[in-house]
CSV table of C-alpha atoms in Angstrom, one decimal:
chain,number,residue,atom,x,y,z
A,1,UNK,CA,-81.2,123.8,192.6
A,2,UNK,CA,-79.7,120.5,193.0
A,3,UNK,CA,-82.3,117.6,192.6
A,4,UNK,CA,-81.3,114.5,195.1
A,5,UNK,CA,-83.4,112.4,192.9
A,6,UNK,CA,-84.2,109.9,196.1
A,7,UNK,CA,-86.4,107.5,195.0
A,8,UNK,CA,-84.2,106.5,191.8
A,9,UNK,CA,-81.7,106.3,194.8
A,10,UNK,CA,-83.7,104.2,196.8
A,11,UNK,CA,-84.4,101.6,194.1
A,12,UNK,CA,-80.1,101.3,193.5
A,13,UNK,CA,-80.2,100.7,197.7
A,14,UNK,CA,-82.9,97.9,197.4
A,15,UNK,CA,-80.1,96.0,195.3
A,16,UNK,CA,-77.7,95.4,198.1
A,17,UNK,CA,-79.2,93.3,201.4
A,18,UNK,CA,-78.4,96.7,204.1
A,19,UNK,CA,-80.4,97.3,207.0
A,20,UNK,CA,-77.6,100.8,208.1
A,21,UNK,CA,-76.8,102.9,205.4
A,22,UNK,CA,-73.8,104.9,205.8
A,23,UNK,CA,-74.4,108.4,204.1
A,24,UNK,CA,-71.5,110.9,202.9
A,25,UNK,CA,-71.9,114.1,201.7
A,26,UNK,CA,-70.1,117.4,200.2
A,27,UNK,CA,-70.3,120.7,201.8
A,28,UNK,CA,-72.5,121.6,199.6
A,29,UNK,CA,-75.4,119.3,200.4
A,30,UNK,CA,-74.9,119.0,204.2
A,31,UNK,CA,-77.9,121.4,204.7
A,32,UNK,CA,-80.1,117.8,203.0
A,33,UNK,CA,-79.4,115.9,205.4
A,34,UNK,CA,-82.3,116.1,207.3
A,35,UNK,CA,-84.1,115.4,204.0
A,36,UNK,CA,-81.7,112.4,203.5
A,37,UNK,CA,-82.3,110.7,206.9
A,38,UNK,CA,-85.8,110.8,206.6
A,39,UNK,CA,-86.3,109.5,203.6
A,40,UNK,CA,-84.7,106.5,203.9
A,41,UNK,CA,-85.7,106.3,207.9
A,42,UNK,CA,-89.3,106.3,206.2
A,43,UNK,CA,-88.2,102.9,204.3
A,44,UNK,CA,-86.7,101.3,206.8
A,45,UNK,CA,-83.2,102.3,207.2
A,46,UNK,CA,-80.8,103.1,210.4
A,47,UNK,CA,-78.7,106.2,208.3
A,48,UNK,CA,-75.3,107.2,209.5
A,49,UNK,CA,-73.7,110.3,208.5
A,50,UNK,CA,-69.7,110.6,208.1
A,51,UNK,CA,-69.0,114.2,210.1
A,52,UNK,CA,-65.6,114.3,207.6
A,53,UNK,CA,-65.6,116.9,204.7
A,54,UNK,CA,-65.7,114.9,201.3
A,55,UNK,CA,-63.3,116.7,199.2
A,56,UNK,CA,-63.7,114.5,195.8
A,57,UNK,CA,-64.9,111.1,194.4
A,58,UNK,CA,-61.1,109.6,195.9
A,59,UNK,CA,-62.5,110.9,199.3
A,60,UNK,CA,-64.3,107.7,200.3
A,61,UNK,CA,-65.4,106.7,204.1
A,62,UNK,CA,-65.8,103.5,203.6
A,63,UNK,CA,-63.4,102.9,206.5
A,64,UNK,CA,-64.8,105.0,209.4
A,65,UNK,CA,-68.8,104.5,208.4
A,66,UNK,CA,-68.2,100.4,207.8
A,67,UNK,CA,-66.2,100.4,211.6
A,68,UNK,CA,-69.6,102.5,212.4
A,69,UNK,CA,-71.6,99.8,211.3
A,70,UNK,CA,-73.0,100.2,207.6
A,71,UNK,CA,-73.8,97.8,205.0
A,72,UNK,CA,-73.2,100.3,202.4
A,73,UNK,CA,-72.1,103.7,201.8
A,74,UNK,CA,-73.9,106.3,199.6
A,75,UNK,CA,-71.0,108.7,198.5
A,76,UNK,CA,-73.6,112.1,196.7
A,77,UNK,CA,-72.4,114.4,194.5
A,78,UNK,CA,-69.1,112.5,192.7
A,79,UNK,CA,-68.8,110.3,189.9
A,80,UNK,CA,-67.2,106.2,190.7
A,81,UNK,CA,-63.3,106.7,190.8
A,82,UNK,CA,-61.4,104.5,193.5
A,83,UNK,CA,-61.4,100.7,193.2
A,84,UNK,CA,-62.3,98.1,195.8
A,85,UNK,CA,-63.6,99.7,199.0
A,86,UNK,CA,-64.2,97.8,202.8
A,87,UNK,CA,-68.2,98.2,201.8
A,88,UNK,CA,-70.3,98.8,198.8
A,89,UNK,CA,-70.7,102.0,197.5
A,90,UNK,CA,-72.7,103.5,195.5
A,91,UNK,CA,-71.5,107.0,193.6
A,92,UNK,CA,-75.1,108.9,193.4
A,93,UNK,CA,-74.3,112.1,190.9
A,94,UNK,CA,-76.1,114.9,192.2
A,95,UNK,CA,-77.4,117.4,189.2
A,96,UNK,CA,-78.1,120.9,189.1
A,97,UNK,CA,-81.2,122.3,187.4
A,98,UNK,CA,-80.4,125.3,186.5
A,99,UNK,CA,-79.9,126.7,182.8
A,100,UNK,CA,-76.3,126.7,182.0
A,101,UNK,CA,-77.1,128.1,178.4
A,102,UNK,CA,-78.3,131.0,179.7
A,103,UNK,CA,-74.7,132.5,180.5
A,104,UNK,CA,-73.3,131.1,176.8
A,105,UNK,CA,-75.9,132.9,174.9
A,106,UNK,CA,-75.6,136.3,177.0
A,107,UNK,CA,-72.1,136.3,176.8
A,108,UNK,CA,-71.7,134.9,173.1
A,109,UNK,CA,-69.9,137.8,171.3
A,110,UNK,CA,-67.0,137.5,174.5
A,111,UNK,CA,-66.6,134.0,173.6
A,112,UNK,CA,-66.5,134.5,170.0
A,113,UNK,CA,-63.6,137.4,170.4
A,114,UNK,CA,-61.2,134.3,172.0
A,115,UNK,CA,-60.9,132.2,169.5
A,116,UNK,CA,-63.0,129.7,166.9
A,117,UNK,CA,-62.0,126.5,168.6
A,118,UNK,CA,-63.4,125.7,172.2
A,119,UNK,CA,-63.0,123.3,174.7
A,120,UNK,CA,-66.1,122.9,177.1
A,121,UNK,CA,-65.4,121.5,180.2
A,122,UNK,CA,-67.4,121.4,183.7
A,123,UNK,CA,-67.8,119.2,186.4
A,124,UNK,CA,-70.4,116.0,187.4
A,125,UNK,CA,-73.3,118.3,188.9
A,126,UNK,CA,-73.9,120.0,185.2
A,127,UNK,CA,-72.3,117.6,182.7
A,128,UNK,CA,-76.0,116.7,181.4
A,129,UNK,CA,-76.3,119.6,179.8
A,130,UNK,CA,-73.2,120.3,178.0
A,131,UNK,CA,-75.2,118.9,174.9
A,132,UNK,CA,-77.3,121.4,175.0
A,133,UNK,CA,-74.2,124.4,175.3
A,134,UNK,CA,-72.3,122.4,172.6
A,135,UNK,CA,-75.4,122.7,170.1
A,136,UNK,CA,-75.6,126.5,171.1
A,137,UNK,CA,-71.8,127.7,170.6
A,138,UNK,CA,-71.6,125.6,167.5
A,139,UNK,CA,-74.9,127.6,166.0
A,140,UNK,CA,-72.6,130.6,166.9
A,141,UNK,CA,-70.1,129.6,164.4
A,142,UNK,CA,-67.6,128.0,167.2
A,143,UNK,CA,-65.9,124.3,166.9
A,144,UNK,CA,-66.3,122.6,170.1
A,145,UNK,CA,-64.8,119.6,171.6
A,146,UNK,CA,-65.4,118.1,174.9
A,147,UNK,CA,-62.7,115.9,176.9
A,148,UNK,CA,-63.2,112.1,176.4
A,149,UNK,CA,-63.9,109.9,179.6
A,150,UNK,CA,-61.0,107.7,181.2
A,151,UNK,CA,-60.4,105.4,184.3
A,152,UNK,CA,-60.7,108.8,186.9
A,153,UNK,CA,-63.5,110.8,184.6
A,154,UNK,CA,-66.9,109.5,184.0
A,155,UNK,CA,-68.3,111.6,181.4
A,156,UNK,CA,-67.1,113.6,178.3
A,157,UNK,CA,-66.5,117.5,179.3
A,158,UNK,CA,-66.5,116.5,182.9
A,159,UNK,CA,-63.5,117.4,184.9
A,160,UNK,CA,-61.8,117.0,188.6
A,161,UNK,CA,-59.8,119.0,190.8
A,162,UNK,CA,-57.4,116.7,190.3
A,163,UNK,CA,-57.6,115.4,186.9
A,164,UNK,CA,-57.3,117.6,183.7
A,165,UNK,CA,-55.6,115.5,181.6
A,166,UNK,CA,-59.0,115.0,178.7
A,167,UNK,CA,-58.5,119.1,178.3
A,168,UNK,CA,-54.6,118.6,177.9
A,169,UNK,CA,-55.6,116.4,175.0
A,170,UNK,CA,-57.9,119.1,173.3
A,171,UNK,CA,-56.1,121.4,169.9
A,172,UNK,CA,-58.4,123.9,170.9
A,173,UNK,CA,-57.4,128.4,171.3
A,174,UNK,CA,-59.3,128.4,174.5
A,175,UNK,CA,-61.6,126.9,177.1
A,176,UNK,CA,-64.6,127.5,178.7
A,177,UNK,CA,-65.7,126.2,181.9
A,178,UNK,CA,-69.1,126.2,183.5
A,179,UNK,CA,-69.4,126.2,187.1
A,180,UNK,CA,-68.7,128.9,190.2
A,181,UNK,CA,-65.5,129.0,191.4
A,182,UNK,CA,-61.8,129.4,190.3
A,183,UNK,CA,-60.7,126.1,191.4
A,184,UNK,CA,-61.4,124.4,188.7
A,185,UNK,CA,-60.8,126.9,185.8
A,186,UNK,CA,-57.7,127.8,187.0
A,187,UNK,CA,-56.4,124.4,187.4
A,188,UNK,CA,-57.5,123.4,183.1
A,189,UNK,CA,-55.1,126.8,182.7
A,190,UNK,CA,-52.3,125.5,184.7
A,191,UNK,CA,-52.8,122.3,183.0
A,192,UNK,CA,-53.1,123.1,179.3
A,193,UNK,CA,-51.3,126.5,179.0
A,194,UNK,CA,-54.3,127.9,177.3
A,195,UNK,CA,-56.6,130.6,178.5
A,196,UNK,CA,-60.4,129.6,180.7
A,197,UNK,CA,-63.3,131.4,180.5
A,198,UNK,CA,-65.4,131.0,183.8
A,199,UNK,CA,-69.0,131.3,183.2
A,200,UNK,CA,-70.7,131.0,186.1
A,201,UNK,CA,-74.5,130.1,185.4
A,202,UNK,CA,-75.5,132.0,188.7
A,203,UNK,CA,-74.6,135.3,188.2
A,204,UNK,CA,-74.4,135.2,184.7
A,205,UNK,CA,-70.5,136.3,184.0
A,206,UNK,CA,-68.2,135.0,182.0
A,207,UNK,CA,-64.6,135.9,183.6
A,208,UNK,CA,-60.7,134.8,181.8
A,209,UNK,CA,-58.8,133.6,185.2
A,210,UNK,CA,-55.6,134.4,183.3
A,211,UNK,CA,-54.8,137.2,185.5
A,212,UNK,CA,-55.7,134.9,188.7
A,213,UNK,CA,-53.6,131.9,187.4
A,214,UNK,CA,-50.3,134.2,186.9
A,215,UNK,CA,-50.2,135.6,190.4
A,216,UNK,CA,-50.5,131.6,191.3
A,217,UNK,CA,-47.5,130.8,189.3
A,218,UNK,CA,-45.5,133.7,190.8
A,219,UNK,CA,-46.5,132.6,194.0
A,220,UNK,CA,-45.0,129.1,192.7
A,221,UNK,CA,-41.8,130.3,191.0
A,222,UNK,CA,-40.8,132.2,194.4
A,223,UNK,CA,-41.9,129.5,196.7
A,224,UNK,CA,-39.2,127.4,194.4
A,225,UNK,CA,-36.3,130.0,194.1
A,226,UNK,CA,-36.8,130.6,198.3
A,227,UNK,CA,-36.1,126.4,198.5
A,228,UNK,CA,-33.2,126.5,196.5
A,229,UNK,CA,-31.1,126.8,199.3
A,230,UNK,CA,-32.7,124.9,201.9
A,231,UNK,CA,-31.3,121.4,203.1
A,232,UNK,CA,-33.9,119.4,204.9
A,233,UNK,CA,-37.8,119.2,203.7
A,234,UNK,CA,-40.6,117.7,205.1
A,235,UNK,CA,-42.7,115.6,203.1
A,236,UNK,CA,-46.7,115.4,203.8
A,237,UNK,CA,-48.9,112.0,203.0
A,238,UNK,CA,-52.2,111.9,203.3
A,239,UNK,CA,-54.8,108.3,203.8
A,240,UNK,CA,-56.7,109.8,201.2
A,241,UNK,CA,-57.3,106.4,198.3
């Protein structure tokens, strides 16, 4: 489950002088937001909620909720990575409690049959516990690195849907990432050339998206060769920071 960890939250709001807090949330967490409004309605505070999606920690509302009338913007669920913003905000990383071991130590002899080296990779809501993993697959006989931080990345192992440059760093056979999803394993594969282990700490599987990320490159290679020919292309911006 993933904690919201409120009152730590509350004492980081209590730093800025804001009387309407401008809330923004992923997907994921839209179903708290109930649970977020009255928490801090209960302190005190006018809450406004952005109705955008919030696709990543470069998706920032700072525009729309400061023209709405907040002080300051609490962005959940991504790590700090854009630079000055219209109002304060403050990056609160949302965790998830579950036991990511679990699916490393009943998968162990699959992960042993890729390789000896490892990188371990995952994303903000479980990097807490990569620690723990990294102690586990190194009892297993396995040498394990995890990506360093930089300017977009927070924390070591932790990666973003647009930013995979720690694993491309990595002399490793093959990666494992921890999470649900193929966005994100797919993308370290595109990235690094080497193959990803999913092992999703839900249902308990650890999948290689090798076979996933060559029909994505085929897709790729004949989305090229059917441009070859063409003479005029559109090109799509985006206000995304």
């Amino acid at each position: 489950m993933l904690t919201l960890e409120l009152d730590g939250l509350l004492d980081e709001v209590g730093k800025h002088d804001a009387g309407t807090l401008g809330v923004q949330l992923p997907s994921g967490l839209r179903q708290r937001a109930r649970e977020i409004a009255g928490f801090f309605k209960s302190h005190g505070y006018e809450v406004i909620f952005s109705g955008d999606p919030s696709y990543g920690a470069c998706d920032v509302s700072d525009d729309v909720l400061a023209s709405a009338g907040a002080d300051l913007l609490l962005h959940f669920g991504h790590s700090r990575m854009v630079g000055p913003s219209r109002i304060p905000v403050i990056y609160w990383h949302v965790r998830d409690d579950i036991d990511i071991a679990a699916v490393i130590s009943g998968n162990i002899e699959k992960i042993r049959s890729m390789g000896k080296r490892v990188g371990l990779a995952t994303t903000i809501q479980h990097v807490h516990k990569l620690g723990g993993v990294k102690s586990l697959l190194e009892d297993a006989g396995l040498s394990v690195m995890l990506g360093e931080p930089i300017d977009r990345v927070s924390f070591p192992g932790q990666v973003l849907g647009c930013s995979f440059e720690t694993m491309d760093a990595l002399d490793v056979d093959f990666f494992i990432y921890i999470g649900t999803g193929t966005f994100h394993p797919i993308g370290m594969s595109l990235s690094t050339d080497r193959e990803v282990l999913r092992c999703d700490p839900y249902t308990g599987t650890c999948e290689n998206v090798t076979a996933e990320r060559d029909k994505i490159l085929k897709k790729r290679y004949a989305m090229i060769n059917k441009a070859r020919d063409k003479k005029d292309f559109a090109v799509l911006i985006s206000t995304k920071k």
